[in-house]
Short mmCIF file of C-alpha atoms and ligand atoms in Angstrom, two decimals:
data_model
loop_
_atom_site.label_atom_id
_atom_site.label_comp_id
_atom_site.label_asym_id
_atom_site.label_seq_id
_atom_site.Cartn_x
_atom_site.Cartn_y
_atom_site.Cartn_z
CA MET A 1 40.97 17.21 36.70
CA LYS A 2 39.63 18.96 33.60
CA THR A 3 43.14 19.97 32.63
CA LEU A 4 44.30 16.34 32.90
CA ALA A 5 41.38 15.22 30.71
CA LYS A 6 42.21 17.88 28.15
CA ILE A 7 45.85 16.76 28.11
CA CYS A 8 44.76 13.13 27.55
CA VAL A 9 42.42 14.04 24.69
CA THR A 10 44.97 16.31 23.05
CA THR A 11 47.65 13.63 23.35
CA ALA A 12 45.32 10.98 21.94
CA LEU A 13 44.36 13.17 18.99
CA ALA A 14 47.97 14.16 18.36
CA SER A 15 48.91 10.49 18.25
CA GLY A 16 46.20 9.88 15.67
CA LEU A 17 44.04 7.78 17.95
CA ALA A 18 40.41 7.99 16.79
CA LEU A 19 38.06 8.95 19.60
CA PRO A 20 34.89 6.80 19.84
CA ALA A 21 32.25 8.47 17.61
CA VAL A 22 29.09 9.58 19.34
CA ALA A 23 26.83 6.51 19.21
CA GLU A 24 25.58 6.47 15.59
CA ILE A 25 22.66 4.24 16.63
CA GLN A 26 20.40 5.53 19.39
CA THR A 27 17.99 3.38 21.41
CA ARG A 28 14.60 3.82 19.75
CA THR A 29 11.00 2.54 19.95
CA ILE A 30 9.36 2.76 16.52
CA SER A 31 5.56 2.50 16.05
CA VAL A 32 4.11 1.38 12.72
CA SER A 33 0.41 1.79 11.88
CA ASN A 34 -1.63 -0.27 9.41
CA GLY A 35 -5.27 -0.65 8.46
CA ILE A 36 -5.37 -4.40 7.97
CA ALA A 37 -5.11 -7.45 10.21
CA GLU A 38 -1.76 -8.84 11.43
CA THR A 39 -2.54 -12.10 9.59
CA HIS A 40 -2.23 -10.23 6.25
CA PRO A 41 1.12 -10.68 4.38
CA VAL A 42 2.04 -7.20 5.64
CA GLY A 43 2.45 -8.96 9.00
CA ASN A 44 5.18 -11.15 7.48
CA GLY A 45 6.90 -8.11 6.06
CA VAL A 46 6.80 -6.29 9.38
CA GLU A 47 8.23 -9.33 11.19
CA LYS A 48 11.13 -9.46 8.72
CA MET A 49 11.70 -5.72 9.18
CA ARG A 50 11.72 -6.26 12.97
CA GLU A 51 14.30 -9.06 12.73
CA CYS A 52 16.47 -6.90 10.46
CA MET A 53 16.33 -3.92 12.83
CA THR A 54 17.19 -6.05 15.86
CA GLU A 55 20.21 -7.49 14.07
CA ARG A 56 21.46 -4.21 12.58
CA THR A 57 21.05 -2.19 15.83
CA ASP A 58 22.16 -4.96 18.18
CA GLY A 59 18.75 -4.84 19.82
CA LYS A 60 18.68 -1.06 20.35
CA TRP A 61 15.53 -0.62 18.26
CA THR A 62 12.05 -1.92 19.16
CA LEU A 63 9.38 -2.06 16.41
CA ASN A 64 5.79 -1.99 17.71
CA ALA A 65 3.08 -2.71 15.10
CA PHE A 66 -0.53 -1.50 15.46
CA TRP A 67 -3.12 -3.27 13.24
CA SER A 68 -6.69 -2.76 12.00
CA SER A 69 -6.46 1.05 12.09
CA ALA A 70 -5.82 1.05 15.89
CA LEU A 71 -3.80 4.27 15.50
CA GLY A 72 -6.17 5.74 12.89
CA ASP A 73 -6.84 5.22 9.19
CA ASP A 74 -4.24 5.55 6.44
CA LEU A 75 -4.69 9.29 5.93
CA THR A 76 -4.80 10.15 9.67
CA SER A 77 -1.64 8.11 10.25
CA ALA A 78 0.15 9.74 7.31
CA GLN A 79 -0.69 13.18 8.69
CA ALA A 80 0.74 12.13 12.08
CA LEU A 81 4.01 11.25 10.32
CA ARG A 82 4.14 14.67 8.68
CA SER A 83 3.73 16.35 12.09
CA GLY A 84 6.37 14.10 13.65
CA THR A 85 4.03 12.43 16.17
CA LEU A 86 4.19 8.92 14.65
CA GLU A 87 7.16 7.13 13.06
CA MET A 88 5.76 4.83 10.35
CA VAL A 89 2.66 3.76 8.43
CA ILE A 90 2.20 1.05 5.82
CA THR A 91 -0.61 2.43 3.67
CA SER A 92 -2.27 2.13 0.31
CA THR A 93 -1.44 4.96 -2.08
CA SER A 94 -5.10 5.66 -2.83
CA PRO A 95 -6.24 7.43 0.38
CA LEU A 96 -3.24 9.80 0.18
CA VAL A 97 -4.07 11.54 -3.13
CA GLY A 98 -5.09 14.60 -1.11
CA ILE A 99 -1.48 14.87 0.08
CA GLU A 100 0.14 13.98 -3.27
CA PRO A 101 -2.18 13.99 -6.34
CA ALA A 102 0.34 12.03 -8.43
CA LEU A 103 -0.49 8.90 -6.41
CA GLY A 104 -3.80 8.83 -8.27
CA VAL A 105 -2.02 7.34 -11.27
CA PHE A 106 -2.09 3.95 -9.52
CA ASP A 107 -5.89 4.12 -9.28
CA LEU A 108 -6.46 4.34 -13.04
CA PRO A 109 -8.54 1.29 -13.92
CA PHE A 110 -6.82 -1.74 -15.47
CA LEU A 111 -3.43 0.09 -15.49
CA PHE A 112 -1.15 -2.87 -14.72
CA ALA A 113 -1.52 -6.25 -16.46
CA ASN A 114 0.36 -8.28 -13.85
CA GLU A 115 2.58 -8.13 -10.74
CA ALA A 116 5.79 -8.18 -12.81
CA GLU A 117 4.79 -4.90 -14.48
CA ALA A 118 3.88 -3.37 -11.14
CA ASP A 119 7.24 -4.35 -9.61
CA ALA A 120 9.17 -3.00 -12.61
CA VAL A 121 7.38 0.37 -12.45
CA LEU A 122 7.47 0.73 -8.64
CA ASP A 123 11.10 -0.39 -8.24
CA GLY A 124 12.35 1.66 -11.19
CA PRO A 125 12.67 5.38 -12.09
CA PHE A 126 8.91 5.94 -11.90
CA GLY A 127 8.77 4.71 -8.32
CA GLU A 128 11.78 6.85 -7.44
CA MET A 129 9.99 9.90 -8.86
CA ILE A 130 6.94 9.15 -6.70
CA SER A 131 9.14 8.73 -3.62
CA GLU A 132 10.76 12.11 -4.31
CA LYS A 133 7.29 13.67 -4.40
CA MET A 134 6.42 12.02 -1.08
CA ALA A 135 9.58 13.53 0.47
CA GLU A 136 8.38 16.99 -0.65
CA ASN A 137 5.30 16.29 1.50
CA GLY A 138 7.21 15.33 4.66
CA LEU A 139 7.02 11.56 4.06
CA VAL A 140 9.96 9.25 3.32
CA ASN A 141 8.89 6.26 1.22
CA LEU A 142 11.24 3.49 2.37
CA SER A 143 9.79 0.87 0.04
CA PHE A 144 6.80 -0.18 -2.07
CA TRP A 145 5.05 -3.32 -0.85
CA GLU A 146 2.02 -5.12 -2.35
CA ASN A 147 -1.62 -4.56 -1.61
CA GLY A 148 -2.45 -6.24 -4.91
CA PHE A 149 -5.02 -6.69 -7.68
CA ARG A 150 -8.48 -5.68 -6.52
CA ASN A 151 -11.63 -7.78 -7.02
CA LEU A 152 -15.28 -7.05 -6.33
CA THR A 153 -17.33 -8.73 -3.58
CA ASN A 154 -21.03 -8.14 -2.96
CA SER A 155 -24.11 -9.55 -1.27
CA VAL A 156 -26.62 -9.11 -4.14
CA ARG A 157 -25.61 -11.09 -7.24
CA PRO A 158 -22.69 -12.55 -9.20
CA VAL A 159 -21.09 -9.79 -11.30
CA ALA A 160 -20.16 -11.33 -14.66
CA SER A 161 -21.00 -8.46 -17.05
CA LEU A 162 -21.26 -4.67 -17.18
CA SER A 163 -24.99 -4.65 -16.45
CA ASP A 164 -24.47 -6.67 -13.25
CA PHE A 165 -22.80 -3.63 -11.60
CA GLU A 166 -25.99 -1.56 -11.96
CA GLY A 167 -27.23 -0.04 -8.72
CA LEU A 168 -24.83 -1.83 -6.35
CA ARG A 169 -23.91 0.30 -3.30
CA VAL A 170 -20.13 -0.16 -3.49
CA ARG A 171 -17.65 1.12 -0.92
CA VAL A 172 -14.59 2.63 -2.55
CA MET A 173 -11.41 4.11 -1.08
CA GLN A 174 -11.55 7.87 -0.43
CA ASN A 175 -10.38 8.81 -3.87
CA ASN A 176 -12.07 10.60 -6.81
CA ILE A 177 -10.70 8.19 -9.40
CA PHE A 178 -12.16 5.11 -7.75
CA LEU A 179 -15.41 7.05 -7.22
CA ASP A 180 -15.56 8.01 -10.90
CA THR A 181 -14.66 4.49 -12.06
CA PHE A 182 -17.43 2.81 -10.09
CA GLN A 183 -19.98 5.49 -10.97
CA ALA A 184 -19.12 4.93 -14.63
CA LEU A 185 -19.91 1.25 -14.07
CA GLY A 186 -23.41 2.22 -12.91
CA THR A 187 -22.93 1.64 -9.19
CA ASN A 188 -23.84 3.84 -6.25
CA ALA A 189 -20.20 4.32 -5.15
CA MET A 190 -19.58 5.38 -1.52
CA PRO A 191 -16.11 6.55 -0.31
CA MET A 192 -15.26 5.14 3.14
CA ALA A 193 -12.21 4.46 5.32
CA PHE A 194 -11.13 0.83 5.33
CA GLY A 195 -11.75 0.41 9.08
CA GLU A 196 -15.49 1.06 8.60
CA VAL A 197 -16.06 -1.41 5.75
CA PHE A 198 -16.79 -4.64 7.66
CA THR A 199 -19.51 -3.06 9.82
CA ALA A 200 -21.06 -1.26 6.84
CA LEU A 201 -21.31 -4.61 5.01
CA GLU A 202 -22.59 -6.39 8.11
CA THR A 203 -25.39 -3.85 8.72
CA GLY A 204 -26.33 -3.71 5.02
CA ALA A 205 -25.41 -0.03 4.74
CA ILE A 206 -23.49 -1.03 1.62
CA ASP A 207 -23.74 -4.05 -0.71
CA ALA A 208 -20.16 -4.36 -1.94
CA GLN A 209 -16.48 -3.57 -1.62
CA GLU A 210 -13.33 -4.33 -3.62
CA ASN A 211 -9.96 -5.60 -2.42
CA PRO A 212 -7.33 -8.27 -3.16
CA TYR A 213 -8.10 -11.89 -2.19
CA VAL A 214 -5.70 -11.87 0.78
CA THR A 215 -7.44 -8.78 2.22
CA ILE A 216 -10.92 -10.25 1.63
CA ASP A 217 -9.73 -13.36 3.49
CA THR A 218 -7.72 -11.85 6.38
CA SER A 219 -10.38 -9.15 7.00
CA GLN A 220 -13.02 -11.93 6.95
CA PHE A 221 -15.25 -10.16 4.42
CA TYR A 222 -16.49 -13.63 3.45
CA GLU A 223 -18.57 -13.53 6.65
CA VAL A 224 -20.63 -10.62 5.27
CA GLN A 225 -20.34 -11.08 1.49
CA ASP A 226 -21.80 -13.83 -0.74
CA TYR A 227 -20.26 -13.24 -4.17
CA LEU A 228 -16.64 -12.71 -5.34
CA SER A 229 -15.97 -11.68 -8.97
CA ALA A 230 -12.47 -11.70 -10.52
CA THR A 231 -12.54 -8.13 -11.87
CA ARG A 232 -8.81 -7.34 -11.26
CA HIS A 233 -9.82 -3.77 -12.01
CA ALA A 234 -6.83 -2.07 -10.34
CA TYR A 235 -3.50 -2.89 -8.66
CA THR A 236 -2.85 -0.94 -5.44
CA PRO A 237 0.69 -0.55 -4.04
CA PHE A 238 1.45 -0.15 -0.36
CA MET A 239 4.04 2.45 0.70
CA VAL A 240 6.19 1.98 3.81
CA LEU A 241 6.25 5.62 4.88
CA TYR A 242 8.43 7.17 7.58
CA SER A 243 8.09 10.58 9.21
CA LYS A 244 10.57 12.87 7.40
CA PRO A 245 10.99 15.21 10.41
CA MET A 246 12.07 12.15 12.44
CA PHE A 247 14.06 10.55 9.61
CA ASP A 248 16.06 13.75 9.08
CA SER A 249 17.05 13.75 12.78
CA TYR A 250 18.55 10.23 12.51
CA SER A 251 22.20 9.49 11.71
CA GLU A 252 23.06 8.40 8.18
CA GLU A 253 23.69 4.90 9.52
CA GLU A 254 20.22 4.80 11.09
CA GLN A 255 18.61 6.09 7.90
CA GLN A 256 20.33 3.34 5.91
CA ILE A 257 19.15 0.69 8.37
CA LEU A 258 15.54 1.86 7.89
CA ARG A 259 15.86 1.71 4.11
CA ASP A 260 17.61 -1.69 4.10
CA CYS A 261 15.16 -3.31 6.52
CA ALA A 262 12.11 -1.98 4.61
CA MET A 263 13.55 -3.52 1.44
CA GLU A 264 14.13 -6.87 3.21
CA GLY A 265 10.50 -6.64 4.33
CA GLN A 266 9.44 -5.95 0.73
CA THR A 267 10.94 -9.21 -0.53
CA VAL A 268 9.15 -11.29 2.10
CA GLN A 269 5.84 -9.39 1.90
CA ARG A 270 5.53 -9.61 -1.88
CA GLU A 271 6.48 -13.30 -1.80
CA VAL A 272 3.90 -14.17 0.86
CA SER A 273 1.23 -11.99 -0.78
CA ARG A 274 1.60 -13.94 -4.05
CA GLU A 275 1.93 -17.31 -2.35
CA LEU A 276 -1.24 -16.74 -0.30
CA SER A 277 -3.43 -15.25 -3.06
CA ASP A 278 -4.63 -18.62 -4.38
CA THR A 279 -4.91 -20.02 -0.83
CA ALA A 280 -7.03 -17.04 0.19
CA LEU A 281 -9.28 -17.48 -2.86
CA ALA A 282 -9.83 -21.13 -1.96
CA HIS A 283 -10.40 -20.31 1.73
CA VAL A 284 -13.11 -17.70 1.16
CA GLN A 285 -15.00 -20.25 -0.99
CA GLU A 286 -14.50 -23.40 1.08
CA GLU A 287 -14.65 -21.88 4.57
CA GLY A 288 -16.42 -18.64 3.78
CA GLY A 289 -19.01 -20.09 1.43
CA MET A 290 -18.49 -17.35 -1.17
CA GLU A 291 -19.63 -18.00 -4.75
CA PHE A 292 -16.70 -17.13 -7.08
CA ASN A 293 -16.93 -16.23 -10.77
CA GLU A 294 -14.48 -15.29 -13.49
CA ILE A 295 -15.47 -12.75 -16.15
CA SER A 296 -15.29 -13.63 -19.87
CA GLU A 297 -12.78 -11.73 -22.04
CA GLU A 298 -15.69 -10.35 -24.06
CA ASN A 299 -17.49 -8.98 -21.02
CA LEU A 300 -14.23 -7.69 -19.49
CA ALA A 301 -13.56 -5.80 -22.74
CA GLU A 302 -16.93 -4.06 -22.41
CA ILE A 303 -16.18 -3.14 -18.77
CA ARG A 304 -12.73 -1.78 -19.68
CA GLU A 305 -14.23 0.25 -22.53
CA ARG A 306 -16.81 1.79 -20.18
CA VAL A 307 -14.12 3.03 -17.72
CA ALA A 308 -11.46 4.04 -20.27
CA PRO A 309 -12.56 7.74 -20.26
CA VAL A 310 -11.55 7.92 -16.57
CA TYR A 311 -7.94 8.36 -17.74
CA ASP A 312 -8.62 11.63 -19.60
CA ARG A 313 -11.04 12.92 -16.96
CA HIS A 314 -8.35 12.73 -14.22
CA LYS A 315 -5.14 13.28 -16.19
CA GLU A 316 -4.77 16.97 -15.23
CA GLU A 317 -5.64 16.30 -11.57
CA ILE A 318 -3.00 13.55 -11.32
CA GLY A 319 -0.47 15.50 -13.44
CA ALA A 320 -0.31 15.03 -17.21
CA ASP A 321 3.46 14.50 -16.97
CA VAL A 322 2.97 11.73 -14.39
CA VAL A 323 0.35 9.91 -16.46
CA ASP A 324 2.43 10.26 -19.64
CA GLN A 325 5.55 8.93 -17.85
CA MET A 326 3.59 5.95 -16.51
CA LEU A 327 2.13 5.07 -19.92
CA ALA A 328 5.52 5.47 -21.62
CA THR A 329 7.13 3.22 -18.99
CA LEU A 330 4.49 0.55 -19.51
CA GLU A 331 4.86 0.80 -23.30
CA GLU A 332 8.61 0.21 -22.96
CA LEU A 333 8.09 -2.75 -20.62
CA ARG A 334 5.56 -4.33 -22.97
CA ALA A 335 7.89 -3.90 -25.95
CA GLU A 336 10.70 -5.87 -24.22
O1 LIG B 1 -3.68 0.35 5.82
C1 LIG B 1 -3.88 -0.33 4.62
C2 LIG B 1 -5.33 -0.64 4.42
O2 LIG B 1 -6.09 0.46 4.78
C3 LIG B 1 -5.53 -1.05 2.98
O3 LIG B 1 -6.04 -2.32 2.94
C4 LIG B 1 -6.35 -0.10 2.18
O4 LIG B 1 -6.90 -1.54 0.34
C5 LIG B 1 -7.28 -0.73 1.19
C6 LIG B 1 -8.67 -0.30 1.25
O5 LIG B 1 -9.51 -0.93 0.60
O6 LIG B 1 -8.90 0.72 1.94
#
């Protein structure tokens, strides 16, 4: 029987018939971890990614999403990717500076002026350079998505000037640059994983936190915070990270499907994040009863001046070349 099979294969090859390639797309179940609620625009991005995967693999792939830090916080999940025990995490860059210090560049206060600048930097050569650094750490960055411009909430007073920050117990992401920034503003800054923030606010262990409007809304911080101030003090990207040990074991076709579907998710997630920002701001005031305030240009200038030295204090830690490349990229964009 074996001889007959060999004869058939040999004949087929000799006649130039292509044998069916080993299935380039395996049946897979992919888990993705995230720290926020499914109602956040990341949920829209994940749903688009799921649709894309189903179509491109003819239903062979299943994407299971785990929300609100169910599989662990951003850093824990990222470490699981590096060890090959979890496929994917959608995480802020900030908690991962211990893995890749260059990510700290995104935490420099008042770095980006608007979303268009952020997109141009993240989707251009600078973003590619960051993704290459992530790969050196066992993490494949499939795409940058949007966490967004961060604003301060608290339960003590409206913050409309530099002096209003004084003494507030503010939760910050686990990151020296955010810690330094909020200490420079006169607060009692406290690093904490995102999953612990709501309870800490509810029990009064902290007075304040800072996040984009859609996160404040979808994580229901309006239930435990009274004041929202439009500080826009930093823009945080999300990274859609995949385990490199797993990614490297996939076929080229499967790797391309992951990249393509994460980019389709990016388009939807950024769109919904920007569409919902104003809606979220209105919702936390109308439904959540939060008192909202803008900050005058004069007072914002004083706040920016106070935190400007953070750049020099953390330049070496981030990587002087990284900071210089970011500032040069922004200078070019602003000259266009
Ligand atoms: O998984 C993503 C969340 O953890 C994200 O919202 C992080 O902005 C963040 C924060 O404040 O920790």
